[in-house]
CSV table of C-alpha atoms and ligand atoms in Angstrom, one decimal:
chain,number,residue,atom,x,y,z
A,219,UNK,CA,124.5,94.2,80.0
A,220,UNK,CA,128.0,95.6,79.1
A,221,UNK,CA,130.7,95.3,82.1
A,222,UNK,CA,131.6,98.4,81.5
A,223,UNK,CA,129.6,100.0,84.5
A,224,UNK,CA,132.5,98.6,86.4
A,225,UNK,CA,135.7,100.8,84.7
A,226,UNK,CA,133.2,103.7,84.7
A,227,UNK,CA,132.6,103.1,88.8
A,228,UNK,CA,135.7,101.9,89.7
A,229,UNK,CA,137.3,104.9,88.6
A,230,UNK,CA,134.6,106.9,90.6
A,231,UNK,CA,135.5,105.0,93.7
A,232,UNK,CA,139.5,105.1,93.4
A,233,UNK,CA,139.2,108.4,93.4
A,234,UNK,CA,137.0,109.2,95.9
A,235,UNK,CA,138.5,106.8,98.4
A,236,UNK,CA,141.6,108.6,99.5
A,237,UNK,CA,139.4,112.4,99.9
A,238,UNK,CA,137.1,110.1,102.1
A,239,UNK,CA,139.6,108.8,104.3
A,240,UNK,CA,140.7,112.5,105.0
A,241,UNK,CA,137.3,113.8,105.5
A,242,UNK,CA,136.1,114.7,108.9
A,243,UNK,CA,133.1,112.7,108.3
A,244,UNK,CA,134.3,109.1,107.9
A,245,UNK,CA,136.1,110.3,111.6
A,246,UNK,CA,139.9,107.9,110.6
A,247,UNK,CA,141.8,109.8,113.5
A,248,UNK,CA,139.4,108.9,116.4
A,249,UNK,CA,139.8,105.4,115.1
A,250,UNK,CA,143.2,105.5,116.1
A,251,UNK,CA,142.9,108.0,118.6
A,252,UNK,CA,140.2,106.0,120.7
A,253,UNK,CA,140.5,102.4,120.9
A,254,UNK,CA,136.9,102.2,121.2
A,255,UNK,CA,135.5,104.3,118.9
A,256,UNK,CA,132.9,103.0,115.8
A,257,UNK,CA,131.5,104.7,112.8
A,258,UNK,CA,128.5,106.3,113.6
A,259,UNK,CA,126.6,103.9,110.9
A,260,UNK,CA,127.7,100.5,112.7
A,261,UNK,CA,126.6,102.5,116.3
A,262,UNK,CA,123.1,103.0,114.9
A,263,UNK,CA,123.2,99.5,113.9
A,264,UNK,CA,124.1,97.9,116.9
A,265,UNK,CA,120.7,97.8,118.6
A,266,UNK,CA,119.0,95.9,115.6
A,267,UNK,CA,122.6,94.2,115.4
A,268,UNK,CA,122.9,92.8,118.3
A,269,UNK,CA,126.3,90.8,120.1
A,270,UNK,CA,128.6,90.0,116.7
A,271,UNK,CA,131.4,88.7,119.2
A,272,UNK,CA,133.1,85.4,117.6
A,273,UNK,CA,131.6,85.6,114.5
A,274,UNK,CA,133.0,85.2,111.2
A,275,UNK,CA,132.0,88.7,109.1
A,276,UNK,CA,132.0,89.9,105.4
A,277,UNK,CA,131.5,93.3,105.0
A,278,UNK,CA,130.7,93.1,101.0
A,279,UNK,CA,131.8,96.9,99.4
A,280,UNK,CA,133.6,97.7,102.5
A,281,UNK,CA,135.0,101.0,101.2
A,282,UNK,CA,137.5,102.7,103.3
A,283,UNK,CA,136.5,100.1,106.2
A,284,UNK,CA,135.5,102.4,108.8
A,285,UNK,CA,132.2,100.1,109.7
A,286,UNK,CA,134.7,96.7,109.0
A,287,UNK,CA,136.8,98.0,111.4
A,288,UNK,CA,134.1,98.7,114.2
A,289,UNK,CA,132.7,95.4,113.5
A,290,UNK,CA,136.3,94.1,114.3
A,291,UNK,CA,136.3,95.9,117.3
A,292,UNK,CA,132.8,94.1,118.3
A,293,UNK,CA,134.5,91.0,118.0
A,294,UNK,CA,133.8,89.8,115.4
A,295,UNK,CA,136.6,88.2,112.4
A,296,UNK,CA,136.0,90.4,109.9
A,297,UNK,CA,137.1,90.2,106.0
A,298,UNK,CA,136.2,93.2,103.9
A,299,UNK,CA,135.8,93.6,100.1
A,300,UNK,CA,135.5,96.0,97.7
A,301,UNK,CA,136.9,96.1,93.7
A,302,UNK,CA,138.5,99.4,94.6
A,303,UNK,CA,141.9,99.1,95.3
A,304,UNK,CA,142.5,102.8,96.3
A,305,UNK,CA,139.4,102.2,99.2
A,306,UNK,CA,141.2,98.9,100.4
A,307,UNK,CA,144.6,100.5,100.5
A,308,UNK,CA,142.7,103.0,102.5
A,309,UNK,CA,141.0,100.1,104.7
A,310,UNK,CA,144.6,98.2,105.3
A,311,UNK,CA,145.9,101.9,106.4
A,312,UNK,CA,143.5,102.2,109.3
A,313,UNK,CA,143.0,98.4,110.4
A,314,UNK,CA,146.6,99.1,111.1
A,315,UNK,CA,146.9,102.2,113.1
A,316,UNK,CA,143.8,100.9,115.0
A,317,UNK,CA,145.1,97.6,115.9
A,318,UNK,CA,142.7,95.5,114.3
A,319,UNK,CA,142.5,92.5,112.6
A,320,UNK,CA,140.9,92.9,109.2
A,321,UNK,CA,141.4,91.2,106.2
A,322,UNK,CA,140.8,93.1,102.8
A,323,UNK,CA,140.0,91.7,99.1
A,324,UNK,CA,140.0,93.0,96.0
A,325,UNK,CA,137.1,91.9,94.4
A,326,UNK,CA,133.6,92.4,92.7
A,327,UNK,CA,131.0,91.6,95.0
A,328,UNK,CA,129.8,89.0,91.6
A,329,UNK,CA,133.0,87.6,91.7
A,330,UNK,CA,133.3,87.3,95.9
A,331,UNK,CA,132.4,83.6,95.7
A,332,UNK,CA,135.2,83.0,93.7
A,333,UNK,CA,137.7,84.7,96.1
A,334,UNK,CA,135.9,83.9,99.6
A,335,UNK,CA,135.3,80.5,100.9
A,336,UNK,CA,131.6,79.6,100.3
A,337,UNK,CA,128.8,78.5,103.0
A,338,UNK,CA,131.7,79.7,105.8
A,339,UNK,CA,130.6,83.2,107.1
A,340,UNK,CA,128.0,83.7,110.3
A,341,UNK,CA,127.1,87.3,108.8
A,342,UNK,CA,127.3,89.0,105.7
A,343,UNK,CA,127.2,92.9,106.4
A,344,UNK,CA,126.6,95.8,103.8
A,345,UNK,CA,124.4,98.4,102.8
A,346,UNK,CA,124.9,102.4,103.0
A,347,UNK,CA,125.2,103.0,99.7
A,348,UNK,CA,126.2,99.2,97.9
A,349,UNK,CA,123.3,98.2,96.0
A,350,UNK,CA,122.9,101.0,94.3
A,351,UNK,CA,126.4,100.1,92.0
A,352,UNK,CA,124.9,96.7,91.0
A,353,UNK,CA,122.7,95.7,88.2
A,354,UNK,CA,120.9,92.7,89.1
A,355,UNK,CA,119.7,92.1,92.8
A,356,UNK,CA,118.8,88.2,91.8
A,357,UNK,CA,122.6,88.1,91.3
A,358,UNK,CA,123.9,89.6,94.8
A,359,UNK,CA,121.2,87.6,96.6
A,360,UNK,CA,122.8,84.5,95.3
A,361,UNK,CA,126.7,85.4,95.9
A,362,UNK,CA,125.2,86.5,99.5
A,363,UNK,CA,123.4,83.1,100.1
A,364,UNK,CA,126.4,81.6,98.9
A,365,UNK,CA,128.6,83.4,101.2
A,366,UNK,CA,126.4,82.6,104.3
A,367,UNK,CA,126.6,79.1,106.3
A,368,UNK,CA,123.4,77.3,107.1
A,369,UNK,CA,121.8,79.5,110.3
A,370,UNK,CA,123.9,82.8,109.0
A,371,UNK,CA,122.7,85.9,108.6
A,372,UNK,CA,122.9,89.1,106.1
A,373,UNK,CA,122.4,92.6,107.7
A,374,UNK,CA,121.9,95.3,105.5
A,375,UNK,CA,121.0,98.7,106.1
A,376,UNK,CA,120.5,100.8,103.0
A,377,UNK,CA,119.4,103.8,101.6
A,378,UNK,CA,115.7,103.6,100.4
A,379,UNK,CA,114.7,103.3,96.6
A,380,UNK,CA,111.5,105.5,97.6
A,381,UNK,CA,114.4,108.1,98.1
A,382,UNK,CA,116.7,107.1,95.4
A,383,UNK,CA,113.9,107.4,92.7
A,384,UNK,CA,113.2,111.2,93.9
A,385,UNK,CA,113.6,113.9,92.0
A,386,UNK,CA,116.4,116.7,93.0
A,387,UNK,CA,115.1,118.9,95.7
A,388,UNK,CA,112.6,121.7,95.3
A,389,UNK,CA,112.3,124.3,96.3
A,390,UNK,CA,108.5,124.1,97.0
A,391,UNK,CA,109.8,121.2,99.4
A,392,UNK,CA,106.9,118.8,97.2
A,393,UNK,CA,109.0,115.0,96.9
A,394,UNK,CA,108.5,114.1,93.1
A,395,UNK,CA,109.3,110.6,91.9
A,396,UNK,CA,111.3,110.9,88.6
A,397,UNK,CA,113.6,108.0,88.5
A,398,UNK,CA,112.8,104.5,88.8
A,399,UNK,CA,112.1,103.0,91.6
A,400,UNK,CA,112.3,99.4,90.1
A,401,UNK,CA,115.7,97.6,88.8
A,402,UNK,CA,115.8,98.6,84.7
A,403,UNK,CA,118.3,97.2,82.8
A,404,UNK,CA,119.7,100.0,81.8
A,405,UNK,CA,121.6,102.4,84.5
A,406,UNK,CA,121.0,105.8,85.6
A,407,UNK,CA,123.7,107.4,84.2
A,408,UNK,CA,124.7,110.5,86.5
A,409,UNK,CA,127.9,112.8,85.7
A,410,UNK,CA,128.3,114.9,88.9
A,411,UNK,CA,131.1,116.5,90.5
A,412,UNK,CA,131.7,116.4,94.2
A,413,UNK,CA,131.2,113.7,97.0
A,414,UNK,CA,129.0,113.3,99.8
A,415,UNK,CA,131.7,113.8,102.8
A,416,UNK,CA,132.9,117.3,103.7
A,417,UNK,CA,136.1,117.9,101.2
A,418,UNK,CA,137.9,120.9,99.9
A,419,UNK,CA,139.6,118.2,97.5
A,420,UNK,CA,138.5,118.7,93.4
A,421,UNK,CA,137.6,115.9,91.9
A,422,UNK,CA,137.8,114.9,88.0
A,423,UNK,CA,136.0,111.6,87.9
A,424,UNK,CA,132.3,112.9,87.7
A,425,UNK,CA,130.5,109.8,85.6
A,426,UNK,CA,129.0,107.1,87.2
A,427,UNK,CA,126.3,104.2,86.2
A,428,UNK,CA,123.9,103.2,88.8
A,429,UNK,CA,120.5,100.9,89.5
A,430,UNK,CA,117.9,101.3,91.9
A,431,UNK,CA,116.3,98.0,93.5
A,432,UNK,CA,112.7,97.8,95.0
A,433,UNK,CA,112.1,96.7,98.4
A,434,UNK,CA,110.0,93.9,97.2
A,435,UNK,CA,112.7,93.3,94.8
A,436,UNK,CA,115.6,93.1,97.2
A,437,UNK,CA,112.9,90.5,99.5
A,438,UNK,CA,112.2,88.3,96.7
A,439,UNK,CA,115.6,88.0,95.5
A,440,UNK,CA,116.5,86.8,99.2
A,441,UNK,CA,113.3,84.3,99.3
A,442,UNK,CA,114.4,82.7,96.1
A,443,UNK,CA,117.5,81.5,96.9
A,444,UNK,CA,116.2,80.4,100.1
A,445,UNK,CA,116.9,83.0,102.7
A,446,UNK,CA,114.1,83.5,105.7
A,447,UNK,CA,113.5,87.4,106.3
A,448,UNK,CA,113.8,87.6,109.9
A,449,UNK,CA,113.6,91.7,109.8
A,450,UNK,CA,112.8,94.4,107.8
A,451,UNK,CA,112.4,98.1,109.3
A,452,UNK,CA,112.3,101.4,107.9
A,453,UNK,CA,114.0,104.5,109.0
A,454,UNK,CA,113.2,108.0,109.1
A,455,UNK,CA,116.8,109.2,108.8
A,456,UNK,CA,119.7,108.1,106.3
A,457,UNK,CA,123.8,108.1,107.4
A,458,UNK,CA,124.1,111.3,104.5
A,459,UNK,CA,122.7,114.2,103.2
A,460,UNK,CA,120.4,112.5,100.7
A,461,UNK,CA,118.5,115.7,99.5
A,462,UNK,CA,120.7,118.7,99.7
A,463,UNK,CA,118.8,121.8,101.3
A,464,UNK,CA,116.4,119.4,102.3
A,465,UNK,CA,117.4,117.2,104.9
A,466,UNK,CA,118.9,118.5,108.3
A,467,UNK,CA,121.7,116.4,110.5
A,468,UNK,CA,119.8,114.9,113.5
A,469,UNK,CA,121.6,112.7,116.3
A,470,UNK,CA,124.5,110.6,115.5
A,471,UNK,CA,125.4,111.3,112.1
A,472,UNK,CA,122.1,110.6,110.7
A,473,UNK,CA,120.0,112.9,108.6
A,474,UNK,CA,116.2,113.8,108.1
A,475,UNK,CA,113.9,115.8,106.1
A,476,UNK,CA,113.7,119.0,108.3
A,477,UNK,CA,109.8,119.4,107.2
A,478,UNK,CA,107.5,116.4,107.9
A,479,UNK,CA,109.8,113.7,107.3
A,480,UNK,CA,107.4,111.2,108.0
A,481,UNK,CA,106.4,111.5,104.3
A,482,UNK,CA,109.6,109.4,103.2
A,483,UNK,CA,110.7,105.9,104.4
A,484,UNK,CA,115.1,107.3,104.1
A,485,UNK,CA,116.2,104.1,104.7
A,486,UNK,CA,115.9,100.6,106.2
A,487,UNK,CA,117.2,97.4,108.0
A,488,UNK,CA,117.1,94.2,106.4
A,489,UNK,CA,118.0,90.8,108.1
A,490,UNK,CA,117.9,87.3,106.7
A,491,UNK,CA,119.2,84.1,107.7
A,492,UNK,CA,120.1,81.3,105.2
A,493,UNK,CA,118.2,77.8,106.0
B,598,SAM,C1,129.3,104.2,99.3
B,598,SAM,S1,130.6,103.1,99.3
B,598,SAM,C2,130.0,101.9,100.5
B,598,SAM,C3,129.7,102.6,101.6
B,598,SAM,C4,130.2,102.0,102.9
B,598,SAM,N1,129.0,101.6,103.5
B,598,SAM,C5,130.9,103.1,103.6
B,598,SAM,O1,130.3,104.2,103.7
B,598,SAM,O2,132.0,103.0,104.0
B,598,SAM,C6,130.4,102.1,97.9
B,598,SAM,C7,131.6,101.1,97.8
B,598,SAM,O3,131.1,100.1,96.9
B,598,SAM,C8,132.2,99.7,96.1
B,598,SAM,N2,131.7,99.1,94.9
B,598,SAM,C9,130.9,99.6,93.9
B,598,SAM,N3,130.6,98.7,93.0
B,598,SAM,C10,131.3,97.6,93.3
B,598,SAM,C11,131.3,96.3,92.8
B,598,SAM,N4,130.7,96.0,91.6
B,598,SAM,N5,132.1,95.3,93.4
B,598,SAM,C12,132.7,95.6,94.6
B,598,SAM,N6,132.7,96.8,95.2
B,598,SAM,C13,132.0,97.8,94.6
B,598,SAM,C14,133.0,101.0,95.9
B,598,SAM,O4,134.4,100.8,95.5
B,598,SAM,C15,132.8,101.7,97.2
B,598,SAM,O5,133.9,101.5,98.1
């Protein structure tokens, strides 16, 4: 495997990050404007989430830091990272104007080991679009257990490979599977424009290499390097519009498929906790 899937994504990301921080959706101003306010994906998390008060966080490809930033507001001391510079430049803009307490590194999540302290953090965090830029689950499992001390705990809530092997929407409303729904170790290779926040912005950066990772293969990677699965739930909604024309906006920033969505597991909750 060639690194170059990173230039090709990073590029992707540092231009993305800046029309994301000014899009309505990822909500920066009421950050700053409401000292209590939380992105809409860390809200939704919170029941299965539980208290994070006092603990020691990593949000692993923490973007612009919207959900790092609520999870500082929780109470928890949070670190983000992310290997796109423009997204933590981003993240260090609005830990500041919200008065919180974030620290942000530039890293690959491969290389986080190397950058982070190791067996130190109560809770790794990710998800919402994360595993989908890596190539080999086996490989985050192990930077994640490496991450976590003994008794700490990953929560991840991603988007679904059921959905992320579909095939684009139809208009006979019939969900085909057409990409794979197990890691390959060659990427999907996608060369779209646009984003998936509200934007008038134009964007030039349109290529991007991706993986998708099956459930059981995101559990087993866990299992092997020792982690217990203390929860795994799926969801009927996803934090985007995952299948344009589709998929209506329900409560809280979520979004279903507006006919029978019970057909589709969108997205789901995983928690582990390292022996
Ligand atoms: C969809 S965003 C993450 C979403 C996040 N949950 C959010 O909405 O704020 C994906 C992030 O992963 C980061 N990323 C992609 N590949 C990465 C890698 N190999 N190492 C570190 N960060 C990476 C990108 O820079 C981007 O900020």
């Amino acid at each position: 495997m060639s690194d170059d899937y990173r230039a090709v994504n990073r590029a992707l990301w540092d231009e993305r990050a800046p029309v994301h921080a000014a899009s309505p959706d990822y909500a920066v101003a009421q950050f700053v404007a409401d000292p209590h306010h939380l992105s809409q994906v860390v809200t939704f998390d919170l029941p299965l989430l539980g208290p994070v008060e006092g603990l020691r966080g990593v949000h692993l490809q923490c973007h612009i830091g919207t959900d790092t930033v609520s999870l500082a507001r929780l109470g928890a001391r949070m670190t983000g990272l992310d290997f796109s510079a423009a997204a933590l430049a981003e993240g260090r803009r609005l830990a500041e104007a919200a008065h919180a307490d974030v620290d942000f590194v530039e890293s690959d999540v491969y290389g986080a080991i190397d950058v982070l302290p190791q067996g130190e953090f109560d809770l790794v965090f990710t998800g919402i679009g994360a595993l989908c830029w890596l190539p080999d689950i086996r490989r985050w499992a192990a930077v994640v257990a490496t991450l976590l001390r003994p008794g700490g705990r990953l929560f991840i809530r991603e988007g679904h490979p059921v959905l992320w092997s579909l095939a684009e929407p139809r208009d006979d409303g019939v969900l085909a599977i057409d990409h794979a729904y197990f890691e390959q170790p060659e990427p999907l290779v996608w060369d779209e424009p646009g984003t998936y926040v509200e934007t008038e912005a134009q964007l030039h950066i349109t290529l991007s290499h991706e993986w998708n990772h099956g459930l059981g293969e995101v559990v087993s990677a866990l299992l092997a390097e020792g982690l217990q699965i203390t929860g795994l739930v799926e969801h009927d909604s996803i934090p985007w519009d995952g299948l344009p024309g589709m998929m209506a906006r329900v409560a809280a920033g979520e979004w279903r498929l507006a006919d029978r969505p019970e057909r589709l597991p969108h997205s789901y909750t995983l928690q582990a906790v390292k022996g």
